[in-house]
């Protein structure tokens, strides 16, 4: 009796495997016919089925799947079916999470629709995955020109201004301010000043996705990623202990120009003082 059961289960598994292979084969054939007929939506659906049933085929069908995705995305874009377009890219990135070509294409759609900050994130990921990917690099630099305000470059080259900030931060840290919050960190320069001055705990928040990614790269290039915790969020949304473990003893910010009111920095500083800054005894 045990032998009969074992044989039954073996045959059952064999039958299921044969059925899976047959379905995969038929779906691949159907996808090819749909591509020949330029029915890209149906072809895309067939490839999704194939890749979910047979993940081992990911490498062999990758290029054809990409072609089908991009053609179907063009149709969806022309029909203004934006949510369907994004859903397709999300499905594709679940199947190929580290595919720089799909990331770059997603970024291009986002950029054309005006989502420049989000587009920069996908271009940045594509470049990270493949530093030699020329299209992604060109796209990232193009969107960065839109998002990185020109005054960042002026400030970074203002030696006198930077030295003044450095001396002020050093004085505060040396007088006992060991934990620092950097509001609107930008490139992360003030956080790095605090780290060099000897601060024990440094938290830097930045709302712009592009500047947040840039700060990550700058901090990592200076080997300070362990000492500086970067947060992609508004300072008004910071919570203790969810985002930072305790109140800080020093708040720094470089947003001191005509944009001070427009960026809400006044409210941010008041919020930081009331909720994030150690109160004087």
Short mmCIF file of C-alpha atoms in Angstrom, two decimals:
data_model
loop_
_atom_site.label_atom_id
_atom_site.label_comp_id
_atom_site.label_asym_id
_atom_site.label_seq_id
_atom_site.Cartn_x
_atom_site.Cartn_y
_atom_site.Cartn_z
CA UNK A 1 0.00 0.00 0.00
CA UNK A 2 2.71 2.58 0.83
CA UNK A 3 4.35 1.81 -2.49
CA UNK A 4 1.09 2.46 -4.35
CA UNK A 5 0.63 5.85 -2.62
CA UNK A 6 4.19 6.84 -3.41
CA UNK A 7 3.71 5.94 -7.05
CA UNK A 8 0.44 7.90 -7.17
CA UNK A 9 2.05 11.06 -5.75
CA UNK A 10 4.98 10.72 -8.11
CA UNK A 11 2.67 10.42 -11.11
CA UNK A 12 0.59 13.36 -9.86
CA UNK A 13 3.67 15.58 -9.57
CA UNK A 14 4.85 14.43 -12.98
CA UNK A 15 1.47 15.28 -14.47
CA UNK A 16 1.48 18.76 -12.97
CA UNK A 17 4.99 19.42 -14.28
CA UNK A 18 4.02 18.28 -17.74
CA UNK A 19 0.97 20.54 -17.61
CA UNK A 20 3.10 23.50 -16.55
CA UNK A 21 5.55 22.95 -19.39
CA UNK A 22 2.70 22.67 -21.89
CA UNK A 23 1.10 25.92 -20.67
CA UNK A 24 4.43 27.74 -20.78
CA UNK A 25 5.11 26.49 -24.31
CA UNK A 26 1.67 27.53 -25.56
CA UNK A 27 1.92 30.95 -23.89
CA UNK A 28 5.29 31.59 -25.51
CA UNK A 29 3.85 30.69 -28.91
CA UNK A 30 0.83 32.92 -28.31
CA UNK A 31 3.07 35.80 -27.22
CA UNK A 32 5.08 35.47 -30.44
CA UNK A 33 1.94 35.48 -32.57
CA UNK A 34 0.67 38.56 -30.73
CA UNK A 35 3.96 40.37 -31.37
CA UNK A 36 3.70 39.56 -35.07
CA UNK A 37 0.19 41.06 -35.01
CA UNK A 38 1.45 44.02 -32.94
CA UNK A 39 -0.96 43.12 -30.16
CA UNK A 40 1.52 44.18 -27.50
CA UNK A 41 -0.91 44.21 -24.58
CA UNK A 42 -1.87 40.56 -25.01
CA UNK A 43 1.74 39.60 -25.69
CA UNK A 44 2.76 41.32 -22.45
CA UNK A 45 0.10 39.36 -20.52
CA UNK A 46 1.38 36.09 -21.99
CA UNK A 47 4.96 36.91 -20.98
CA UNK A 48 3.85 37.73 -17.44
CA UNK A 49 2.23 34.30 -17.23
CA UNK A 50 5.33 32.61 -18.63
CA UNK A 51 7.71 34.35 -16.24
CA UNK A 52 5.55 33.60 -13.22
CA UNK A 53 5.19 29.94 -14.17
CA UNK A 54 8.77 29.47 -15.33
CA UNK A 55 11.18 31.90 -13.59
CA UNK A 56 14.06 29.87 -15.02
CA UNK A 57 13.29 31.45 -18.42
CA UNK A 58 13.93 35.01 -17.22
CA UNK A 59 17.30 35.27 -18.90
CA UNK A 60 16.29 33.75 -22.23
CA UNK A 61 13.14 35.88 -22.73
CA UNK A 62 14.47 39.07 -21.13
CA UNK A 63 15.13 41.08 -24.28
CA UNK A 64 11.84 40.12 -25.92
CA UNK A 65 9.98 40.90 -22.69
CA UNK A 66 11.63 44.33 -22.53
CA UNK A 67 10.66 45.05 -26.14
CA UNK A 68 7.06 44.00 -25.46
CA UNK A 69 6.90 46.08 -22.26
CA UNK A 70 8.19 49.21 -23.96
CA UNK A 71 5.83 48.88 -26.93
CA UNK A 72 2.84 48.28 -24.67
CA UNK A 73 3.88 51.21 -22.46
CA UNK A 74 3.94 53.48 -25.53
CA UNK A 75 0.37 52.47 -26.34
CA UNK A 76 -0.79 53.01 -22.78
CA UNK A 77 0.89 56.41 -22.76
CA UNK A 78 -0.83 57.44 -26.01
CA UNK A 79 -4.17 56.35 -24.52
CA UNK A 80 -3.46 58.32 -21.31
CA UNK A 81 -3.77 55.11 -19.28
CA UNK A 82 -1.12 56.31 -16.90
CA UNK A 83 -1.95 54.08 -13.94
CA UNK A 84 -1.94 50.98 -16.16
CA UNK A 85 1.44 52.06 -17.53
CA UNK A 86 2.93 52.37 -14.05
CA UNK A 87 1.37 49.06 -13.01
CA UNK A 88 3.11 47.35 -15.92
CA UNK A 89 6.48 48.78 -14.92
CA UNK A 90 5.94 47.77 -11.31
CA UNK A 91 5.18 44.21 -12.45
CA UNK A 92 8.26 44.23 -14.67
CA UNK A 93 10.50 45.48 -11.85
CA UNK A 94 9.18 42.78 -9.55
CA UNK A 95 10.37 40.24 -12.12
CA UNK A 96 13.60 42.10 -12.97
CA UNK A 97 14.37 44.31 -9.93
CA UNK A 98 17.96 44.93 -11.01
CA UNK A 99 17.39 45.63 -14.69
CA UNK A 100 18.92 48.98 -15.56
CA UNK A 101 17.14 49.21 -18.93
CA UNK A 102 13.67 48.90 -17.35
CA UNK A 103 14.62 51.37 -14.60
CA UNK A 104 15.81 53.87 -17.19
CA UNK A 105 12.65 53.49 -19.28
CA UNK A 106 10.46 53.98 -16.20
CA UNK A 107 12.40 57.14 -15.43
CA UNK A 108 11.87 58.46 -18.96
CA UNK A 109 8.10 58.06 -18.66
CA UNK A 110 8.08 59.76 -15.26
CA UNK A 111 10.18 62.63 -16.56
CA UNK A 112 7.90 63.25 -19.54
CA UNK A 113 4.92 63.34 -17.18
CA UNK A 114 6.58 65.93 -14.98
CA UNK A 115 7.57 63.64 -12.08
CA UNK A 116 11.18 64.77 -12.22
CA UNK A 117 12.17 63.90 -8.67
CA UNK A 118 10.85 60.34 -9.04
CA UNK A 119 12.45 60.05 -12.49
CA UNK A 120 15.82 61.00 -11.03
CA UNK A 121 15.53 58.12 -8.58
CA UNK A 122 15.09 55.57 -11.36
CA UNK A 123 17.87 57.08 -13.49
CA UNK A 124 20.15 57.04 -10.46
CA UNK A 125 19.35 53.38 -9.79
CA UNK A 126 20.03 52.51 -13.44
CA UNK A 127 23.44 54.19 -13.28
CA UNK A 128 24.21 52.42 -10.01
CA UNK A 129 23.34 49.07 -11.59
CA UNK A 130 25.43 49.81 -14.68
CA UNK A 131 27.85 52.76 -14.46
CA UNK A 132 28.60 52.39 -18.19
CA UNK A 133 24.96 52.78 -19.25
CA UNK A 134 25.29 55.95 -21.33
CA UNK A 135 21.56 56.64 -21.79
CA UNK A 136 20.89 56.44 -18.04
CA UNK A 137 23.84 58.71 -17.24
CA UNK A 138 22.69 61.28 -19.76
CA UNK A 139 19.14 61.14 -18.40
CA UNK A 140 20.31 61.47 -14.80
CA UNK A 141 22.46 64.51 -15.56
CA UNK A 142 19.62 66.06 -17.54
CA UNK A 143 17.08 65.69 -14.74
CA UNK A 144 19.65 66.75 -12.16
CA UNK A 145 20.01 70.05 -14.01
CA UNK A 146 16.30 70.59 -13.44
CA UNK A 147 16.34 69.61 -9.78
CA UNK A 148 19.63 70.79 -8.33
CA UNK A 149 19.20 74.50 -7.91
CA UNK A 150 22.06 76.65 -9.18
CA UNK A 151 22.58 78.26 -5.79
CA UNK A 152 23.89 74.92 -4.48
CA UNK A 153 26.95 75.31 -6.69
CA UNK A 154 27.45 78.92 -5.63
CA UNK A 155 27.27 78.01 -1.94
CA UNK A 156 29.63 75.05 -2.27
CA UNK A 157 32.23 77.33 -3.83
CA UNK A 158 31.75 80.11 -1.28
CA UNK A 159 34.84 79.41 0.85
CA UNK A 160 34.25 82.25 3.29
CA UNK A 161 30.67 81.20 3.95
CA UNK A 162 31.61 77.55 4.42
CA UNK A 163 34.45 78.36 6.81
CA UNK A 164 32.07 80.48 8.88
CA UNK A 165 29.66 77.56 9.17
CA UNK A 166 32.51 75.18 9.98
CA UNK A 167 33.84 77.37 12.79
CA UNK A 168 30.37 77.88 14.25
CA UNK A 169 29.63 74.14 14.21
CA UNK A 170 33.04 73.31 15.71
CA UNK A 171 32.43 75.85 18.51
CA UNK A 172 29.00 74.38 19.29
CA UNK A 173 30.21 70.76 19.24
CA UNK A 174 33.29 71.52 21.35
CA UNK A 175 31.07 73.29 23.90
CA UNK A 176 29.07 70.09 24.43
CA UNK A 177 26.57 69.71 21.58
CA UNK A 178 27.16 66.07 20.72
CA UNK A 179 23.99 65.30 18.72
CA UNK A 180 23.14 67.26 15.58
CA UNK A 181 20.13 67.59 13.27
CA UNK A 182 20.81 69.03 9.81
CA UNK A 183 17.59 70.39 8.25
CA UNK A 184 17.60 70.48 4.44
CA UNK A 185 21.01 68.85 4.23
CA UNK A 186 21.39 69.27 0.46
CA UNK A 187 24.80 67.83 -0.37
CA UNK A 188 25.41 67.00 3.30
CA UNK A 189 28.19 69.53 3.82
CA UNK A 190 27.04 70.75 7.25
CA UNK A 191 26.57 67.19 8.50
CA UNK A 192 30.11 66.40 7.43
CA UNK A 193 31.35 69.53 9.22
CA UNK A 194 29.64 68.23 12.37
CA UNK A 195 31.21 64.80 11.97
CA UNK A 196 34.69 66.28 11.52
CA UNK A 197 34.10 68.47 14.57
CA UNK A 198 33.52 65.35 16.65
CA UNK A 199 29.72 65.11 17.00
CA UNK A 200 28.65 61.67 18.16
CA UNK A 201 25.23 61.47 16.52
CA UNK A 202 24.29 63.25 13.29
CA UNK A 203 20.90 63.15 11.57
CA UNK A 204 20.31 64.85 8.23
CA UNK A 205 16.88 65.25 6.63
CA UNK A 206 16.25 66.17 3.00
CA UNK A 207 12.90 66.32 1.22
CA UNK A 208 14.17 66.32 -2.37
CA UNK A 209 14.73 62.76 -3.60
CA UNK A 210 17.48 63.92 -5.94
CA UNK A 211 19.38 65.81 -3.24
CA UNK A 212 18.86 62.93 -0.80
CA UNK A 213 20.44 60.49 -3.29
CA UNK A 214 23.23 62.99 -3.97
CA UNK A 215 23.90 63.40 -0.25
CA UNK A 216 24.13 59.61 0.07
CA UNK A 217 26.81 59.52 -2.62
CA UNK A 218 28.75 62.47 -1.15
CA UNK A 219 28.65 61.09 2.40
CA UNK A 220 29.68 57.62 1.20
CA UNK A 221 32.53 59.08 -0.88
CA UNK A 222 33.83 60.68 2.33
CA UNK A 223 33.45 57.42 4.30
CA UNK A 224 30.94 58.94 6.72
CA UNK A 225 27.85 56.81 6.02
CA UNK A 226 28.14 55.12 9.43
CA UNK A 227 28.29 58.40 11.34
CA UNK A 228 25.61 60.35 9.43
CA UNK A 229 22.04 59.06 9.24
CA UNK A 230 20.24 60.45 6.19
CA UNK A 231 16.45 60.77 6.24
CA UNK A 232 14.33 61.38 3.14
CA UNK A 233 11.61 63.48 4.76
CA UNK A 234 10.58 66.91 6.00
CA UNK A 235 11.86 67.96 9.40
CA UNK A 236 8.24 68.70 10.37
CA UNK A 237 7.49 64.99 10.00
CA UNK A 238 10.36 63.74 12.17
CA UNK A 239 9.24 61.69 15.15
CA UNK A 240 11.07 60.54 18.28
CA UNK A 241 12.02 57.72 18.67
CA UNK A 242 10.72 56.48 15.30
CA UNK A 243 13.11 58.50 13.12
CA UNK A 244 15.75 59.67 15.59
CA UNK A 245 16.22 58.08 19.02
CA UNK A 246 16.17 61.23 21.14
CA UNK A 247 16.21 65.01 21.07
CA UNK A 248 19.32 66.60 19.62
CA UNK A 249 21.44 69.31 21.19
CA UNK A 250 22.18 71.24 17.99
CA UNK A 251 20.14 72.08 14.87
CA UNK A 252 21.94 73.36 11.77
CA UNK A 253 20.57 74.52 8.43
CA UNK A 254 21.91 76.32 5.38
CA UNK A 255 18.60 77.58 4.01
CA UNK A 256 19.30 81.23 4.80
CA UNK A 257 18.32 83.34 1.80
CA UNK A 258 15.16 84.76 0.18
CA UNK A 259 13.74 81.25 0.00
CA UNK A 260 13.68 81.03 3.80
CA UNK A 261 9.94 81.69 4.01
CA UNK A 262 8.92 79.81 0.89
CA UNK A 263 10.64 76.63 2.02
CA UNK A 264 8.87 76.65 5.37
CA UNK A 265 12.18 76.72 7.20
CA UNK A 266 10.83 79.02 9.90
CA UNK A 267 8.16 76.49 10.83
CA UNK A 268 10.74 73.71 10.62
CA UNK A 269 13.10 75.44 13.02
CA UNK A 270 10.30 76.16 15.49
CA UNK A 271 9.22 72.54 15.27
CA UNK A 272 12.80 71.36 15.76
CA UNK A 273 13.24 73.58 18.80
CA UNK A 274 9.98 72.50 20.43
CA UNK A 275 10.08 68.78 19.65
CA UNK A 276 13.57 67.72 18.57
CA UNK A 277 15.97 70.02 20.38
CA UNK A 278 17.05 69.48 23.98
CA UNK A 279 15.45 72.17 26.08
CA UNK A 280 17.79 74.36 28.18
CA UNK A 281 17.54 73.72 31.91
#
